Amino acid sequence: MPQPIASFSSNRPIAIFSDFDGTIFLQDTGHILFDHHGCGPERRAFLDESISTCENTFRKASLELWQSLRVPLDTAFATLKEHLVVDPGFHDFLNNFAFHRRIPFVVISAGLRPLLRRVLDESVGKAKSRSIEIVSNDGVISADGANWTPVWLHDTELTHDKARSIREYRVRHAKANPLIVFIGDGVSDLAGASQADVLFARRGLKLEQYCIKNRIPYTPYDSFTDIQRELEVLVVSNRFHSAAQTPAEAAADGPVKAML
């Protein structure tokens, strides 16, 4: 069910929430580590399926997966660096749209913050990474990598209730009344998608399938290039974002404090 993006008000500031695994990066950070340094692909696939069939909760399965890891953080990151592929349009979207237009870009994930932050630091550089808020679970990892303990953001079966996080963001910025853009791909994004004003679902994956089945308005995308093209219409005459920054200003200022 298509959503008429051009019909949204251009007089509201925009805030972008994006999933990480399968969205910014085409692979899942956890899956890579579980397959190479943890329970292995067969057990991981079994646990994933048990969540889909409701034989297992997301929280219980996730705990087993993360606790199966036996790898120091540096080695884990080296494995991720070898296997992760960034969405081909992401860097241009971040630098020449989000930062350029002073739009807050928030990573919202069920993954572990130490991994997400380090991958972002490497991918976009530490200075730009600092301008990206990460709302996710956390993790305590022993120095020798023998113990990985996830620290859930919320005491729920979802471990991180993305809908709750977005609602809390709306409350914090109630006076600004931001237009919430949500970008995702999978089952873990369903809750967050429910809070979006503008929803993007990666074409052919489970979030899009859910939207089609339940007649939820959304826009499909194949890369962040598609998303940027769709969102440009919202910033052309938007008083919060029409005055673009120079690349130097964007790097120095970051998008979050400039807007809300």
PDB file of C-alpha atoms in Angstrom:
ATOM      1  CA  MET A   1       0.000   0.000   0.000  1.00  0.00           C
ATOM      2  CA  PRO A   2       1.872   3.120  -1.194  1.00  0.00           C
ATOM      3  CA  GLN A   3       2.228   6.145   1.047  1.00  0.00           C
ATOM      4  CA  PRO A   4       1.919   9.672  -0.426  1.00  0.00           C
ATOM      5  CA  ILE A   5       5.153  11.152   0.948  1.00  0.00           C
ATOM      6  CA  ALA A   6       4.595  14.462  -0.829  1.00  0.00           C
ATOM      7  CA  SER A   7       1.405  14.973   1.186  1.00  0.00           C
ATOM      8  CA  PHE A   8       3.237  15.159   4.516  1.00  0.00           C
ATOM      9  CA  SER A   9       3.728  18.581   6.050  1.00  0.00           C
ATOM     10  CA  SER A  10       6.982  20.308   5.150  1.00  0.00           C
ATOM     11  CA  ASN A  11       6.700  22.548   8.224  1.00  0.00           C
ATOM     12  CA  ARG A  12       7.814  19.910  10.723  1.00  0.00           C
ATOM     13  CA  PRO A  13      11.406  18.974  11.534  1.00  0.00           C
ATOM     14  CA  ILE A  14      12.396  15.503  10.382  1.00  0.00           C
ATOM     15  CA  ALA A  15      14.060  12.778  12.446  1.00  0.00           C
ATOM     16  CA  ILE A  16      15.270   9.569  10.819  1.00  0.00           C
ATOM     17  CA  PHE A  17      15.372   6.245  12.653  1.00  0.00           C
ATOM     18  CA  SER A  18      17.162   3.405  10.893  1.00  0.00           C
ATOM     19  CA  ASP A  19      17.651  -0.231  11.724  1.00  0.00           C
ATOM     20  CA  PHE A  20      21.256  -1.429  11.469  1.00  0.00           C
ATOM     21  CA  ASP A  21      21.458  -5.114  10.519  1.00  0.00           C
ATOM     22  CA  GLY A  22      20.069  -5.769   7.048  1.00  0.00           C
ATOM     23  CA  THR A  23      19.382  -2.057   6.572  1.00  0.00           C
ATOM     24  CA  ILE A  24      22.533   0.067   6.871  1.00  0.00           C
ATOM     25  CA  PHE A  25      24.595  -3.072   6.399  1.00  0.00           C
ATOM     26  CA  LEU A  26      23.285  -5.849   4.195  1.00  0.00           C
ATOM     27  CA  GLN A  27      24.265  -8.601   6.622  1.00  0.00           C
ATOM     28  CA  ASP A  28      23.418  -9.173  10.288  1.00  0.00           C
ATOM     29  CA  THR A  29      26.306  -8.522  12.708  1.00  0.00           C
ATOM     30  CA  GLY A  30      25.035 -11.141  15.140  1.00  0.00           C
ATOM     31  CA  HIS A  31      24.545 -13.806  12.477  1.00  0.00           C
ATOM     32  CA  ILE A  32      28.105 -13.363  11.230  1.00  0.00           C
ATOM     33  CA  LEU A  33      29.528 -13.785  14.730  1.00  0.00           C
ATOM     34  CA  PHE A  34      27.258 -16.680  15.730  1.00  0.00           C
ATOM     35  CA  ASP A  35      28.174 -18.548  12.542  1.00  0.00           C
ATOM     36  CA  HIS A  36      31.935 -17.996  12.881  1.00  0.00           C
ATOM     37  CA  HIS A  37      32.557 -17.821  16.622  1.00  0.00           C
ATOM     38  CA  GLY A  38      29.481 -19.181  18.362  1.00  0.00           C
ATOM     39  CA  CYS A  39      26.824 -21.827  18.055  1.00  0.00           C
ATOM     40  CA  GLY A  40      27.273 -22.184  14.286  1.00  0.00           C
ATOM     41  CA  PRO A  41      24.900 -21.631  11.364  1.00  0.00           C
ATOM     42  CA  GLU A  42      22.755 -24.717  11.966  1.00  0.00           C
ATOM     43  CA  ARG A  43      21.890 -23.900  15.585  1.00  0.00           C
ATOM     44  CA  ARG A  44      21.463 -20.234  14.722  1.00  0.00           C
ATOM     45  CA  ALA A  45      19.024 -21.082  11.917  1.00  0.00           C
ATOM     46  CA  PHE A  46      17.135 -23.432  14.254  1.00  0.00           C
ATOM     47  CA  LEU A  47      16.764 -20.718  16.883  1.00  0.00           C
ATOM     48  CA  ASP A  48      15.674 -18.166  14.277  1.00  0.00           C
ATOM     49  CA  GLU A  49      13.001 -20.575  13.077  1.00  0.00           C
ATOM     50  CA  SER A  50      11.874 -21.269  16.635  1.00  0.00           C
ATOM     51  CA  ILE A  51      11.150 -17.557  17.024  1.00  0.00           C
ATOM     52  CA  SER A  52       9.112 -17.514  13.806  1.00  0.00           C
ATOM     53  CA  THR A  53       7.036 -20.507  14.949  1.00  0.00           C
ATOM     54  CA  CYS A  54       6.607 -19.038  18.456  1.00  0.00           C
ATOM     55  CA  GLU A  55       8.286 -22.077  20.017  1.00  0.00           C
ATOM     56  CA  ASN A  56      10.841 -19.688  21.487  1.00  0.00           C
ATOM     57  CA  THR A  57      10.813 -16.050  22.520  1.00  0.00           C
ATOM     58  CA  PHE A  58      13.121 -13.551  20.862  1.00  0.00           C
ATOM     59  CA  ARG A  59      14.678 -12.804  24.234  1.00  0.00           C
ATOM     60  CA  LYS A  60      15.400 -16.426  25.152  1.00  0.00           C
ATOM     61  CA  ALA A  61      16.814 -17.298  21.735  1.00  0.00           C
ATOM     62  CA  SER A  62      18.913 -14.120  21.635  1.00  0.00           C
ATOM     63  CA  LEU A  63      20.382 -14.854  25.048  1.00  0.00           C
ATOM     64  CA  GLU A  64      21.514 -18.306  23.921  1.00  0.00           C
ATOM     65  CA  LEU A  65      22.990 -16.907  20.717  1.00  0.00           C
ATOM     66  CA  TRP A  66      25.009 -14.130  22.349  1.00  0.00           C
ATOM     67  CA  GLN A  67      26.189 -16.368  25.194  1.00  0.00           C
ATOM     68  CA  SER A  68      27.435 -18.933  22.677  1.00  0.00           C
ATOM     69  CA  LEU A  69      30.190 -16.566  21.525  1.00  0.00           C
ATOM     70  CA  ARG A  70      33.779 -17.345  22.444  1.00  0.00           C
ATOM     71  CA  VAL A  71      35.748 -14.553  20.810  1.00  0.00           C
ATOM     72  CA  PRO A  72      37.525 -11.369  21.975  1.00  0.00           C
ATOM     73  CA  LEU A  73      35.957  -8.124  20.786  1.00  0.00           C
ATOM     74  CA  ASP A  74      38.907  -7.226  18.536  1.00  0.00           C
ATOM     75  CA  THR A  75      38.717 -10.587  16.772  1.00  0.00           C
ATOM     76  CA  ALA A  76      34.945 -10.284  16.472  1.00  0.00           C
ATOM     77  CA  PHE A  77      35.325  -6.881  14.865  1.00  0.00           C
ATOM     78  CA  ALA A  78      37.936  -8.220  12.427  1.00  0.00           C
ATOM     79  CA  THR A  79      35.441 -10.890  11.356  1.00  0.00           C
ATOM     80  CA  LEU A  80      32.721  -8.290  10.876  1.00  0.00           C
ATOM     81  CA  LYS A  81      35.056  -6.071   8.878  1.00  0.00           C
ATOM     82  CA  GLU A  82      35.762  -8.991   6.550  1.00  0.00           C
ATOM     83  CA  HIS A  83      32.123  -9.914   5.928  1.00  0.00           C
ATOM     84  CA  LEU A  84      29.948  -6.802   6.315  1.00  0.00           C
ATOM     85  CA  VAL A  85      28.881  -4.886   3.205  1.00  0.00           C
ATOM     86  CA  VAL A  86      27.360  -1.422   3.618  1.00  0.00           C
ATOM     87  CA  ASP A  87      24.287  -0.419   1.622  1.00  0.00           C
ATOM     88  CA  PRO A  88      25.700   1.202  -1.545  1.00  0.00           C
ATOM     89  CA  GLY A  89      23.764   4.432  -1.028  1.00  0.00           C
ATOM     90  CA  PHE A  90      24.263   4.842   2.714  1.00  0.00           C
ATOM     91  CA  HIS A  91      27.362   7.048   2.842  1.00  0.00           C
ATOM     92  CA  ASP A  92      25.973   9.500   0.305  1.00  0.00           C
ATOM     93  CA  PHE A  93      22.624   9.554   2.141  1.00  0.00           C
ATOM     94  CA  LEU A  94      24.284  10.222   5.491  1.00  0.00           C
ATOM     95  CA  ASN A  95      26.734  12.884   4.318  1.00  0.00           C
ATOM     96  CA  ASN A  96      24.869  14.637   1.520  1.00  0.00           C
ATOM     97  CA  PHE A  97      21.342  14.373   2.843  1.00  0.00           C
ATOM     98  CA  ALA A  98      21.013  13.772   6.609  1.00  0.00           C
ATOM     99  CA  PHE A  99      24.081  15.712   7.779  1.00  0.00           C
ATOM    100  CA  HIS A 100      23.847  18.202   4.905  1.00  0.00           C
ATOM    101  CA  ARG A 101      20.239  19.030   5.782  1.00  0.00           C
ATOM    102  CA  ARG A 102      20.684  18.984   9.578  1.00  0.00           C
ATOM    103  CA  ILE A 103      18.426  15.955  10.019  1.00  0.00           C
ATOM    104  CA  PRO A 104      19.013  13.784  13.110  1.00  0.00           C
ATOM    105  CA  PHE A 105      19.948  10.228  12.130  1.00  0.00           C
ATOM    106  CA  VAL A 106      19.348   7.652  14.869  1.00  0.00           C
ATOM    107  CA  VAL A 107      20.365   3.995  14.718  1.00  0.00           C
ATOM    108  CA  ILE A 108      17.698   1.877  16.416  1.00  0.00           C
ATOM    109  CA  SER A 109      18.674  -1.758  16.846  1.00  0.00           C
ATOM    110  CA  ALA A 110      18.254  -4.979  18.802  1.00  0.00           C
ATOM    111  CA  GLY A 111      22.007  -5.526  18.452  1.00  0.00           C
ATOM    112  CA  LEU A 112      24.764  -4.744  20.950  1.00  0.00           C
ATOM    113  CA  ARG A 113      26.053  -1.172  21.167  1.00  0.00           C
ATOM    114  CA  PRO A 114      29.796  -2.021  21.443  1.00  0.00           C
ATOM    115  CA  LEU A 115      29.633  -3.771  18.069  1.00  0.00           C
ATOM    116  CA  LEU A 116      27.405  -1.204  16.381  1.00  0.00           C
ATOM    117  CA  ARG A 117      29.478   1.772  17.488  1.00  0.00           C
ATOM    118  CA  ARG A 118      32.750   0.207  16.446  1.00  0.00           C
ATOM    119  CA  VAL A 119      31.413  -0.754  13.029  1.00  0.00           C
ATOM    120  CA  LEU A 120      30.090   2.789  12.526  1.00  0.00           C
ATOM    121  CA  ASP A 121      33.390   4.303  13.674  1.00  0.00           C
ATOM    122  CA  GLU A 122      35.182   2.258  11.039  1.00  0.00           C
ATOM    123  CA  SER A 123      32.637   2.849   8.289  1.00  0.00           C
ATOM    124  CA  VAL A 124      31.948   6.599   8.548  1.00  0.00           C
ATOM    125  CA  GLY A 125      34.814   7.772  10.776  1.00  0.00           C
ATOM    126  CA  LYS A 126      34.742   8.505  14.496  1.00  0.00           C
ATOM    127  CA  ALA A 127      33.881  12.191  14.130  1.00  0.00           C
ATOM    128  CA  LYS A 128      30.757  11.506  12.082  1.00  0.00           C
ATOM    129  CA  SER A 129      29.910   8.435  14.128  1.00  0.00           C
ATOM    130  CA  ARG A 130      29.683  10.626  17.237  1.00  0.00           C
ATOM    131  CA  SER A 131      26.862  12.551  15.554  1.00  0.00           C
ATOM    132  CA  ILE A 132      24.802   9.365  15.227  1.00  0.00           C
ATOM    133  CA  GLU A 133      22.799   8.394  18.292  1.00  0.00           C
ATOM    134  CA  ILE A 134      22.560   4.635  18.882  1.00  0.00           C
ATOM    135  CA  VAL A 135      19.510   3.284  20.709  1.00  0.00           C
ATOM    136  CA  SER A 136      20.105  -0.414  21.272  1.00  0.00           C
ATOM    137  CA  ASN A 137      20.871  -3.182  23.686  1.00  0.00           C
ATOM    138  CA  ASP A 138      24.260  -3.126  25.358  1.00  0.00           C
ATOM    139  CA  GLY A 139      26.733  -5.867  26.187  1.00  0.00           C
ATOM    140  CA  VAL A 140      29.432  -6.810  28.664  1.00  0.00           C
ATOM    141  CA  ILE A 141      32.260  -8.713  26.993  1.00  0.00           C
ATOM    142  CA  SER A 142      35.121 -10.212  28.956  1.00  0.00           C
ATOM    143  CA  ALA A 143      38.648  -9.338  27.830  1.00  0.00           C
ATOM    144  CA  ASP A 144      39.352 -12.893  26.682  1.00  0.00           C
ATOM    145  CA  GLY A 145      36.002 -13.149  24.893  1.00  0.00           C
ATOM    146  CA  ALA A 146      34.915 -16.176  26.907  1.00  0.00           C
ATOM    147  CA  ASN A 147      31.806 -14.440  28.234  1.00  0.00           C
ATOM    148  CA  TRP A 148      29.359 -12.309  26.265  1.00  0.00           C
ATOM    149  CA  THR A 149      26.512 -10.978  28.386  1.00  0.00           C
ATOM    150  CA  PRO A 150      23.808  -8.980  26.621  1.00  0.00           C
ATOM    151  CA  VAL A 151      22.254  -6.143  28.610  1.00  0.00           C
ATOM    152  CA  TRP A 152      18.714  -5.635  27.378  1.00  0.00           C
ATOM    153  CA  LEU A 153      17.491  -2.083  26.977  1.00  0.00           C
ATOM    154  CA  HIS A 154      13.962  -3.030  28.045  1.00  0.00           C
ATOM    155  CA  ASP A 155      12.705  -5.784  30.323  1.00  0.00           C
ATOM    156  CA  THR A 156      10.456  -7.247  27.641  1.00  0.00           C
ATOM    157  CA  GLU A 157      10.474 -10.261  25.343  1.00  0.00           C
ATOM    158  CA  LEU A 158      11.632  -7.963  22.516  1.00  0.00           C
ATOM    159  CA  THR A 159      14.766  -6.973  24.548  1.00  0.00           C
ATOM    160  CA  HIS A 160      14.514  -3.572  22.834  1.00  0.00           C
ATOM    161  CA  ASP A 161      11.010  -2.272  22.228  1.00  0.00           C
ATOM    162  CA  LYS A 162      11.621   0.030  19.275  1.00  0.00           C
ATOM    163  CA  ALA A 163       8.101   1.432  19.481  1.00  0.00           C
ATOM    164  CA  ARG A 164       8.746   2.500  23.061  1.00  0.00           C
ATOM    165  CA  SER A 165      12.055   4.138  22.118  1.00  0.00           C
ATOM    166  CA  ILE A 166      10.412   6.184  19.374  1.00  0.00           C
ATOM    167  CA  ARG A 167       7.534   7.196  21.638  1.00  0.00           C
ATOM    168  CA  GLU A 168      10.056   8.358  24.245  1.00  0.00           C
ATOM    169  CA  TYR A 169      11.836  10.388  21.551  1.00  0.00           C
ATOM    170  CA  ARG A 170       8.533  12.035  20.612  1.00  0.00           C
ATOM    171  CA  VAL A 171       7.906  12.954  24.255  1.00  0.00           C
ATOM    172  CA  ARG A 172      11.394  14.472  24.632  1.00  0.00           C
ATOM    173  CA  HIS A 173      10.851  16.582  21.512  1.00  0.00           C
ATOM    174  CA  ALA A 174       7.112  17.184  21.865  1.00  0.00           C
ATOM    175  CA  LYS A 175       7.371  20.927  21.212  1.00  0.00           C
ATOM    176  CA  ALA A 176       9.129  20.325  17.895  1.00  0.00           C
ATOM    177  CA  ASN A 177       6.618  17.610  16.856  1.00  0.00           C
ATOM    178  CA  PRO A 178       9.130  15.848  14.570  1.00  0.00           C
ATOM    179  CA  LEU A 179       8.107  13.889  11.502  1.00  0.00           C
ATOM    180  CA  ILE A 180       9.416  10.386  12.191  1.00  0.00           C
ATOM    181  CA  VAL A 181      10.957   8.483   9.281  1.00  0.00           C
ATOM    182  CA  PHE A 182      11.628   4.789   9.954  1.00  0.00           C
ATOM    183  CA  ILE A 183      13.835   2.593   7.758  1.00  0.00           C
ATOM    184  CA  GLY A 184      13.942  -1.173   8.252  1.00  0.00           C
ATOM    185  CA  ASP A 185      13.885  -4.611   6.739  1.00  0.00           C
ATOM    186  CA  GLY A 186      12.830  -7.386   9.105  1.00  0.00           C
ATOM    187  CA  VAL A 187      10.673  -8.789  11.878  1.00  0.00           C
ATOM    188  CA  SER A 188      12.518  -6.894  14.620  1.00  0.00           C
ATOM    189  CA  ASP A 189      11.422  -3.651  12.935  1.00  0.00           C
ATOM    190  CA  LEU A 190       7.671  -4.253  13.181  1.00  0.00           C
ATOM    191  CA  ALA A 191       7.275  -2.426  16.497  1.00  0.00           C
ATOM    192  CA  GLY A 192       9.293   0.579  15.363  1.00  0.00           C
ATOM    193  CA  ALA A 193       7.476   0.726  12.051  1.00  0.00           C
ATOM    194  CA  SER A 194       4.188   1.111  13.912  1.00  0.00           C
ATOM    195  CA  GLN A 195       5.356   4.511  15.215  1.00  0.00           C
ATOM    196  CA  ALA A 196       6.523   5.947  11.890  1.00  0.00           C
ATOM    197  CA  ASP A 197       4.968   8.819   9.999  1.00  0.00           C
ATOM    198  CA  VAL A 198       6.953   7.777   6.929  1.00  0.00           C
ATOM    199  CA  LEU A 199       7.950   4.120   6.587  1.00  0.00           C
ATOM    200  CA  PHE A 200      10.545   2.557   4.281  1.00  0.00           C
ATOM    201  CA  ALA A 201      10.762  -1.248   4.002  1.00  0.00           C
ATOM    202  CA  ARG A 202      13.530  -3.028   2.121  1.00  0.00           C
ATOM    203  CA  ARG A 203      12.026  -4.626  -0.962  1.00  0.00           C
ATOM    204  CA  GLY A 204      11.289  -8.360  -0.802  1.00  0.00           C
ATOM    205  CA  LEU A 205      12.008  -8.869   2.904  1.00  0.00           C
ATOM    206  CA  LYS A 206       9.838  -9.572   5.932  1.00  0.00           C
ATOM    207  CA  LEU A 207       8.958  -6.003   6.881  1.00  0.00           C
ATOM    208  CA  GLU A 208       7.606  -5.355   3.387  1.00  0.00           C
ATOM    209  CA  GLN A 209       5.735  -8.670   3.432  1.00  0.00           C
ATOM    210  CA  TYR A 210       4.148  -7.695   6.744  1.00  0.00           C
ATOM    211  CA  CYS A 211       3.138  -4.285   5.395  1.00  0.00           C
ATOM    212  CA  ILE A 212       1.541  -5.848   2.318  1.00  0.00           C
ATOM    213  CA  LYS A 213      -0.324  -8.472   4.339  1.00  0.00           C
ATOM    214  CA  ASN A 214      -1.662  -5.915   6.812  1.00  0.00           C
ATOM    215  CA  ARG A 215      -2.220  -3.077   4.306  1.00  0.00           C
ATOM    216  CA  ILE A 216       0.192  -0.746   6.081  1.00  0.00           C
ATOM    217  CA  PRO A 217       1.281   2.271   3.999  1.00  0.00           C
ATOM    218  CA  TYR A 218       5.005   2.112   3.176  1.00  0.00           C
ATOM    219  CA  THR A 219       7.553   2.849   0.475  1.00  0.00           C
ATOM    220  CA  PRO A 220       9.815   0.022  -0.761  1.00  0.00           C
ATOM    221  CA  TYR A 221      13.524   0.628  -1.245  1.00  0.00           C
ATOM    222  CA  ASP A 222      16.493  -1.229  -2.663  1.00  0.00           C
ATOM    223  CA  SER A 223      19.129   1.155  -1.318  1.00  0.00           C
ATOM    224  CA  PHE A 224      19.433   4.410   0.609  1.00  0.00           C
ATOM    225  CA  THR A 225      19.657   6.146  -2.757  1.00  0.00           C
ATOM    226  CA  ASP A 226      15.951   5.374  -3.247  1.00  0.00           C
ATOM    227  CA  ILE A 227      15.143   6.736   0.223  1.00  0.00           C
ATOM    228  CA  GLN A 228      17.057   9.960  -0.397  1.00  0.00           C
ATOM    229  CA  ARG A 229      15.212  10.535  -3.660  1.00  0.00           C
ATOM    230  CA  GLU A 230      11.839  10.057  -1.950  1.00  0.00           C
ATOM    231  CA  LEU A 231      12.654  12.322   0.999  1.00  0.00           C
ATOM    232  CA  GLU A 232      14.065  15.220  -1.016  1.00  0.00           C
ATOM    233  CA  VAL A 233      10.517  16.482  -1.569  1.00  0.00           C
ATOM    234  CA  LEU A 234      10.137  17.017   2.190  1.00  0.00           C
ATOM    235  CA  VAL A 235      13.163  19.289   2.584  1.00  0.00           C
ATOM    236  CA  VAL A 236      12.929  21.587  -0.437  1.00  0.00           C
ATOM    237  CA  SER A 237      10.622  24.092   1.282  1.00  0.00           C
ATOM    238  CA  ASN A 238      11.086  22.905   4.864  1.00  0.00           C
ATOM    239  CA  ARG A 239      12.283  25.805   7.018  1.00  0.00           C
ATOM    240  CA  PHE A 240      14.128  23.394   9.316  1.00  0.00           C
ATOM    241  CA  HIS A 241      16.116  21.708   6.562  1.00  0.00           C
ATOM    242  CA  SER A 242      16.056  23.822   3.396  1.00  0.00           C
ATOM    243  CA  ALA A 243      19.209  25.756   4.361  1.00  0.00           C
ATOM    244  CA  ALA A 244      21.820  23.114   3.734  1.00  0.00           C
ATOM    245  CA  GLN A 245      25.167  23.053   5.498  1.00  0.00           C
ATOM    246  CA  THR A 246      28.483  22.945   3.752  1.00  0.00           C
ATOM    247  CA  PRO A 247      30.359  19.633   4.152  1.00  0.00           C
ATOM    248  CA  ALA A 248      32.721  21.291   6.647  1.00  0.00           C
ATOM    249  CA  GLU A 249      29.817  22.634   8.725  1.00  0.00           C
ATOM    250  CA  ALA A 250      28.083  19.278   8.699  1.00  0.00           C
ATOM    251  CA  ALA A 251      31.209  17.500   9.901  1.00  0.00           C
ATOM    252  CA  ALA A 252      31.782  20.027  12.679  1.00  0.00           C
ATOM    253  CA  ASP A 253      28.198  20.466  13.823  1.00  0.00           C
ATOM    254  CA  GLY A 254      26.510  17.114  13.383  1.00  0.00           C
ATOM    255  CA  PRO A 255      22.793  16.885  12.714  1.00  0.00           C
ATOM    256  CA  VAL A 256      21.262  16.347  16.129  1.00  0.00           C
ATOM    257  CA  LYS A 257      21.946  19.549  18.033  1.00  0.00           C
ATOM    258  CA  ALA A 258      21.263  21.672  14.964  1.00  0.00           C
ATOM    259  CA  MET A 259      17.633  20.664  14.666  1.00  0.00           C
ATOM    260  CA  LEU A 260      15.638  20.023  17.798  1.00  0.00           C
TER     261      LEU A 260
END
